[in-house]
PDB file of C-alpha atoms in Angstrom:
ATOM      1  CA  THR A   1     -90.697  37.193  25.458  1.00 84.00           C
ATOM      2  CA  ARG A   2     -88.060  39.599  26.676  1.00 92.00           C
ATOM      3  CA  ARG A   3     -86.043  39.478  23.447  1.00 91.00           C
ATOM      4  CA  TYR A   4     -89.131  40.206  21.366  1.00 93.00           C
ATOM      5  CA  ASN A   5     -89.951  43.234  23.541  1.00 93.00           C
ATOM      6  CA  ILE A   6     -86.397  44.546  23.250  1.00 93.00           C
ATOM      7  CA  GLU A   7     -86.452  44.136  19.472  1.00 92.00           C
ATOM      8  CA  LYS A   8     -89.790  45.958  19.236  1.00 94.00           C
ATOM      9  CA  LYS A   9     -88.496  48.849  21.379  1.00 95.00           C
ATOM     10  CA  ALA A  10     -85.368  49.040  19.216  1.00 93.00           C
ATOM     11  CA  GLU A  11     -87.487  49.154  16.058  1.00 94.00           C
ATOM     12  CA  GLN A  12     -89.643  51.918  17.553  1.00 95.00           C
ATOM     13  CA  ARG A  13     -86.578  53.902  18.610  1.00 94.00           C
ATOM     14  CA  PHE A  14     -85.019  53.464  15.169  1.00 95.00           C
ATOM     15  CA  SER A  15     -88.247  54.643  13.527  1.00 95.00           C
ATOM     16  CA  SER A  16     -88.110  57.840  15.573  1.00 95.00           C
ATOM     17  CA  LEU A  17     -84.375  58.432  14.932  1.00 95.00           C
ATOM     18  CA  ALA A  18     -84.260  57.569  11.213  1.00 95.00           C
ATOM     19  CA  PRO A  19     -85.851  60.831  10.016  1.00 95.00           C
ATOM     20  CA  ILE A  20     -83.633  62.892  12.336  1.00 95.00           C
ATOM     21  CA  TYR A  21     -80.479  61.443  10.745  1.00 95.00           C
ATOM     22  CA  HIS A  22     -82.010  61.380   7.233  1.00 95.00           C
ATOM     23  CA  TYR A  23     -81.826  57.607   6.850  1.00 96.00           C
ATOM     24  CA  LYS A  24     -82.984  56.487   3.409  1.00 96.00           C
ATOM     25  CA  GLU A  25     -82.819  53.123   1.673  1.00 96.00           C
ATOM     26  CA  ASP A  26     -82.270  53.023  -2.080  1.00 95.00           C
ATOM     27  CA  SER A  27     -84.875  50.592  -3.390  1.00 94.00           C
ATOM     28  CA  THR A  28     -83.388  50.649  -6.910  1.00 94.00           C
ATOM     29  CA  VAL A  29     -80.021  49.370  -5.584  1.00 94.00           C
ATOM     30  CA  ILE A  30     -81.768  46.754  -3.433  1.00 93.00           C
ATOM     31  CA  ASP A  31     -83.775  45.558  -6.459  1.00 91.00           C
ATOM     32  CA  TYR A  32     -80.624  45.542  -8.606  1.00 92.00           C
ATOM     33  CA  ILE A  33     -78.786  43.358  -6.073  1.00 91.00           C
ATOM     34  CA  ARG A  34     -81.815  41.066  -5.773  1.00 88.00           C
ATOM     35  CA  LYS A  35     -82.024  40.614  -9.543  1.00 87.00           C
ATOM     36  CA  LYS A  36     -78.298  40.217 -10.157  1.00 89.00           C
ATOM     37  CA  ALA A  37     -77.531  37.832  -7.279  1.00 88.00           C
ATOM     38  CA  ALA A  38     -80.740  35.767  -7.401  1.00 84.00           C
ATOM     39  CA  VAL A  39     -80.166  32.080  -8.117  1.00 81.00           C
ATOM     40  CA  GLY A  40     -83.342  30.323  -7.048  1.00 69.00           C
ATOM     41  CA  GLY A  41     -86.242  30.310  -4.672  1.00 61.00           C
ATOM     42  CA  ASN A  42     -89.373  32.280  -5.377  1.00 62.00           C
ATOM     43  CA  THR A  43     -89.296  35.623  -7.198  1.00 63.00           C
ATOM     44  CA  LYS A  44     -90.187  37.682  -4.119  1.00 67.00           C
ATOM     45  CA  ASP A  45     -87.614  36.087  -1.805  1.00 68.00           C
ATOM     46  CA  PRO A  46     -84.868  34.499  -3.973  1.00 77.00           C
ATOM     47  CA  TRP A  47     -81.671  32.926  -2.730  1.00 86.00           C
ATOM     48  CA  LEU A  48     -78.672  35.183  -3.139  1.00 87.00           C
ATOM     49  CA  LYS A  49     -75.299  34.168  -4.489  1.00 87.00           C
ATOM     50  CA  TYR A  50     -72.798  36.739  -3.281  1.00 86.00           C
ATOM     51  CA  GLU A  51     -70.190  35.730  -5.867  1.00 88.00           C
ATOM     52  CA  LEU A  52     -72.382  37.006  -8.734  1.00 89.00           C
ATOM     53  CA  LEU A  53     -71.940  40.597  -7.532  1.00 91.00           C
ATOM     54  CA  SER A  54     -68.993  42.598  -8.862  1.00 90.00           C
ATOM     55  CA  GLU A  55     -66.873  44.950  -6.779  1.00 91.00           C
ATOM     56  CA  ASP A  56     -68.728  47.910  -8.335  1.00 93.00           C
ATOM     57  CA  ASP A  57     -72.053  46.321  -7.359  1.00 92.00           C
ATOM     58  CA  LEU A  58     -70.895  45.924  -3.765  1.00 93.00           C
ATOM     59  CA  GLU A  59     -69.708  49.551  -3.590  1.00 94.00           C
ATOM     60  CA  MET A  60     -73.194  50.903  -4.347  1.00 95.00           C
ATOM     61  CA  ALA A  61     -74.958  52.579  -1.432  1.00 96.00           C
ATOM     62  CA  VAL A  62     -77.898  50.477  -0.307  1.00 96.00           C
ATOM     63  CA  ALA A  63     -78.817  53.081   2.327  1.00 97.00           C
ATOM     64  CA  THR A  64     -77.572  56.557   3.280  1.00 96.00           C
ATOM     65  CA  PHE A  65     -77.717  58.726   6.383  1.00 95.00           C
ATOM     66  CA  ASP A  66     -76.156  61.968   7.619  1.00 91.00           C
ATOM     67  CA  SER A  67     -72.590  60.836   8.084  1.00 85.00           C
ATOM     68  CA  GLY A  68     -72.311  57.791   5.883  1.00 91.00           C
ATOM     69  CA  LYS A  69     -73.789  54.949   3.948  1.00 95.00           C
ATOM     70  CA  ILE A  70     -74.353  51.213   4.025  1.00 96.00           C
ATOM     71  CA  THR A  71     -72.943  49.412   0.991  1.00 95.00           C
ATOM     72  CA  GLY A  72     -73.135  45.898  -0.333  1.00 92.00           C
ATOM     73  CA  PHE A  73     -69.683  45.323   1.154  1.00 92.00           C
ATOM     74  CA  ASP A  74     -71.089  46.141   4.589  1.00 93.00           C
ATOM     75  CA  LEU A  75     -73.893  43.644   4.146  1.00 92.00           C
ATOM     76  CA  PHE A  76     -71.814  40.784   2.722  1.00 91.00           C
ATOM     77  CA  GLU A  77     -68.417  41.291   4.425  1.00 88.00           C
ATOM     78  CA  ASN A  78     -68.940  39.014   7.427  1.00 84.00           C
ATOM     79  CA  ARG A  79     -68.965  35.449   6.154  1.00 81.00           C
ATOM     80  CA  LYS A  80     -70.994  34.180   9.131  1.00 84.00           C
ATOM     81  CA  LYS A  81     -73.651  36.892   8.826  1.00 83.00           C
ATOM     82  CA  ARG A  82     -73.750  37.027   5.015  1.00 87.00           C
ATOM     83  CA  PRO A  83     -77.390  36.941   3.825  1.00 90.00           C
ATOM     84  CA  ASP A  84     -78.423  33.890   1.805  1.00 89.00           C
ATOM     85  CA  ASP A  85     -81.785  35.243   0.693  1.00 88.00           C
ATOM     86  CA  MET A  86     -83.693  38.510   0.538  1.00 89.00           C
ATOM     87  CA  TRP A  87     -85.305  37.975   3.951  1.00 90.00           C
ATOM     88  CA  GLU A  88     -81.848  37.686   5.546  1.00 92.00           C
ATOM     89  CA  PHE A  89     -80.662  40.615   3.404  1.00 92.00           C
ATOM     90  CA  ARG A  90     -83.458  42.768   4.856  1.00 93.00           C
ATOM     91  CA  LYS A  91     -82.699  41.608   8.427  1.00 93.00           C
ATOM     92  CA  ARG A  92     -78.979  42.338   7.970  1.00 94.00           C
ATOM     93  CA  LEU A  93     -79.696  45.772   6.475  1.00 95.00           C
ATOM     94  CA  ASP A  94     -82.048  46.615   9.345  1.00 95.00           C
ATOM     95  CA  ALA A  95     -79.496  45.482  11.944  1.00 94.00           C
ATOM     96  CA  LEU A  96     -76.678  47.511  10.361  1.00 95.00           C
ATOM     97  CA  ALA A  97     -78.906  50.560  10.021  1.00 96.00           C
ATOM     98  CA  GLN A  98     -79.908  50.360  13.685  1.00 96.00           C
ATOM     99  CA  GLU A  99     -76.290  49.926  14.738  1.00 94.00           C
ATOM    100  CA  LYS A 100     -75.121  52.972  12.743  1.00 95.00           C
ATOM    101  CA  ILE A 101     -78.020  55.262  13.709  1.00 95.00           C
ATOM    102  CA  PHE A 102     -77.918  54.297  17.407  1.00 94.00           C
ATOM    103  CA  ALA A 103     -74.140  54.872  17.504  1.00 91.00           C
ATOM    104  CA  MET A 104     -74.537  58.267  15.845  1.00 93.00           C
ATOM    105  CA  ASP A 105     -77.248  59.237  18.309  1.00 94.00           C
ATOM    106  CA  ALA A 106     -75.135  58.110  21.282  1.00 91.00           C
ATOM    107  CA  ARG A 107     -72.188  60.172  20.009  1.00 89.00           C
ATOM    108  CA  ASN A 108     -74.385  63.222  19.526  1.00 91.00           C
ATOM    109  CA  LYS A 109     -75.753  62.880  23.053  1.00 91.00           C
ATOM    110  CA  GLY A 110     -72.247  62.661  24.500  1.00 88.00           C
ATOM    111  CA  TYR A 111     -72.405  59.101  25.808  1.00 85.00           C
ATOM    112  CA  GLY A 112     -68.809  58.604  24.693  1.00 80.00           C
ATOM    113  CA  LYS A 113     -67.680  61.102  27.314  1.00 83.00           C
ATOM    114  CA  LEU A 114     -69.209  59.260  30.253  1.00 84.00           C
ATOM    115  CA  ALA A 115     -66.706  57.933  32.806  1.00 85.00           C
ATOM    116  CA  GLU A 116     -68.029  54.360  32.528  1.00 86.00           C
ATOM    117  CA  PHE A 117     -67.605  54.397  28.779  1.00 83.00           C
ATOM    118  CA  GLN A 118     -64.096  55.835  29.011  1.00 85.00           C
ATOM    119  CA  GLN A 119     -63.074  53.137  31.493  1.00 89.00           C
ATOM    120  CA  GLU A 120     -64.454  50.379  29.308  1.00 88.00           C
ATOM    121  CA  LYS A 121     -62.736  51.885  26.276  1.00 86.00           C
ATOM    122  CA  GLU A 122     -59.431  51.990  28.167  1.00 90.00           C
ATOM    123  CA  ILE A 123     -59.752  48.326  29.195  1.00 92.00           C
ATOM    124  CA  ILE A 124     -60.451  47.262  25.606  1.00 91.00           C
ATOM    125  CA  PHE A 125     -57.591  49.411  24.294  1.00 90.00           C
ATOM    126  CA  LYS A 126     -55.122  47.884  26.776  1.00 92.00           C
ATOM    127  CA  ALA A 127     -56.208  44.355  25.890  1.00 92.00           C
ATOM    128  CA  LEU A 128     -55.793  45.021  22.164  1.00 91.00           C
ATOM    129  CA  LEU A 129     -52.433  46.659  22.739  1.00 91.00           C
ATOM    130  CA  ARG A 130     -51.285  43.713  24.850  1.00 90.00           C
ATOM    131  CA  GLN A 131     -52.309  41.254  22.125  1.00 90.00           C
ATOM    132  CA  GLU A 132     -50.502  43.298  19.484  1.00 90.00           C
ATOM    133  CA  ILE A 133     -47.294  43.510  21.525  1.00 88.00           C
ATOM    134  CA  ILE A 134     -47.312  39.774  22.247  1.00 87.00           C
ATOM    135  CA  GLN A 135     -47.864  39.051  18.552  1.00 86.00           C
ATOM    136  CA  LYS A 136     -45.083  41.352  17.323  1.00 84.00           C
ATOM    137  CA  GLU A 137     -42.543  40.971  20.110  1.00 83.00           C
ATOM    138  CA  VAL A 138     -42.919  37.302  20.950  1.00 83.00           C
ATOM    139  CA  LYS A 139     -44.880  35.178  18.499  1.00 82.00           C
ATOM    140  CA  ASP A 140     -43.558  36.721  15.270  1.00 82.00           C
ATOM    141  CA  LYS A 141     -39.938  36.699  16.488  1.00 82.00           C
ATOM    142  CA  VAL A 142     -40.167  33.127  17.747  1.00 82.00           C
ATOM    143  CA  SER A 143     -41.730  31.973  14.470  1.00 82.00           C
ATOM    144  CA  ALA A 144     -39.039  33.739  12.439  1.00 82.00           C
ATOM    145  CA  GLU A 145     -36.296  32.281  14.612  1.00 79.00           C
ATOM    146  CA  LEU A 146     -37.812  28.806  14.384  1.00 77.00           C
ATOM    147  CA  ASP A 147     -38.062  29.065  10.597  1.00 79.00           C
ATOM    148  CA  SER A 148     -34.440  30.158  10.315  1.00 76.00           C
ATOM    149  CA  LEU A 149     -33.318  27.326  12.600  1.00 69.00           C
ATOM    150  CA  ARG A 150     -35.224  24.802  10.541  1.00 69.00           C
ATOM    151  CA  THR A 151     -33.691  25.935   7.289  1.00 71.00           C
ATOM    152  CA  LYS A 152     -30.130  26.289   8.615  1.00 66.00           C
ATOM    153  CA  GLN A 153     -29.869  23.276  10.853  1.00 57.00           C
ATOM    154  CA  GLU A 154     -32.569  20.930   9.697  1.00 55.00           C
ATOM    155  CA  ASP A 155     -30.193  18.008   9.303  1.00 57.00           C
ATOM    156  CA  VAL A 156     -28.028  18.819  12.329  1.00 64.00           C
ATOM    157  CA  LEU A 157     -30.592  19.160  15.130  1.00 65.00           C
ATOM    158  CA  SER A 158     -33.192  16.692  16.221  1.00 72.00           C
ATOM    159  CA  PRO A 159     -36.787  17.833  16.831  1.00 74.00           C
ATOM    160  CA  ALA A 160     -36.183  17.689  20.596  1.00 78.00           C
ATOM    161  CA  ALA A 161     -33.127  19.955  20.268  1.00 77.00           C
ATOM    162  CA  LEU A 162     -35.101  22.414  18.132  1.00 74.00           C
ATOM    163  CA  LYS A 163     -37.882  22.505  20.735  1.00 80.00           C
ATOM    164  CA  LYS A 164     -35.347  23.161  23.489  1.00 82.00           C
ATOM    165  CA  MET A 165     -33.803  26.050  21.507  1.00 79.00           C
ATOM    166  CA  LEU A 166     -37.279  27.470  20.829  1.00 79.00           C
ATOM    167  CA  ASP A 167     -38.154  27.387  24.537  1.00 84.00           C
ATOM    168  CA  GLU A 168     -34.903  29.180  25.361  1.00 83.00           C
ATOM    169  CA  LYS A 169     -35.609  31.886  22.752  1.00 78.00           C
ATOM    170  CA  LYS A 170     -39.133  32.358  24.138  1.00 78.00           C
ATOM    171  CA  ARG A 171     -37.739  32.900  27.623  1.00 79.00           C
ATOM    172  CA  GLN A 172     -35.200  35.389  26.304  1.00 78.00           C
ATOM    173  CA  LEU A 173     -37.844  37.413  24.431  1.00 72.00           C
ATOM    174  CA  GLU A 174     -40.281  37.528  27.332  1.00 66.00           C
TER     175      GLU A 174
END
């Protein structure tokens, strides 16, 4: 399938780039995490319980490369992508390693300076800035005002009157 072919090409490309950027996995740290977090399953591919790992365990470098490292925090930080067993751990480590090495290679080749990339970056930056301004200038102020109205005039105003005041404040802030 197309996805399979893309994944194979990515693996081949990573294999050629890994030595250039001195990518190395630390098998002793990987084994340590496997032994400490294992809670069941077979011995080769046990289930992992993230909560059994301490903060120091998660700070250990699972893999290193020229400008950084991949730690246990990196592997377990995203709740939705957190590995449940060693097979998923390996897949997550491989995906993060590819992401970091490919990004480093793209930076070194100057892809970040391309006009298309700069335009896309500008669009994303504007969208994030817009969200931040709306949050700080509208939503946070309205929430604070609503909270203060509730505490000050909870007995005096009806819910309909509070809603009307909130709508007026929203219009004023926009």
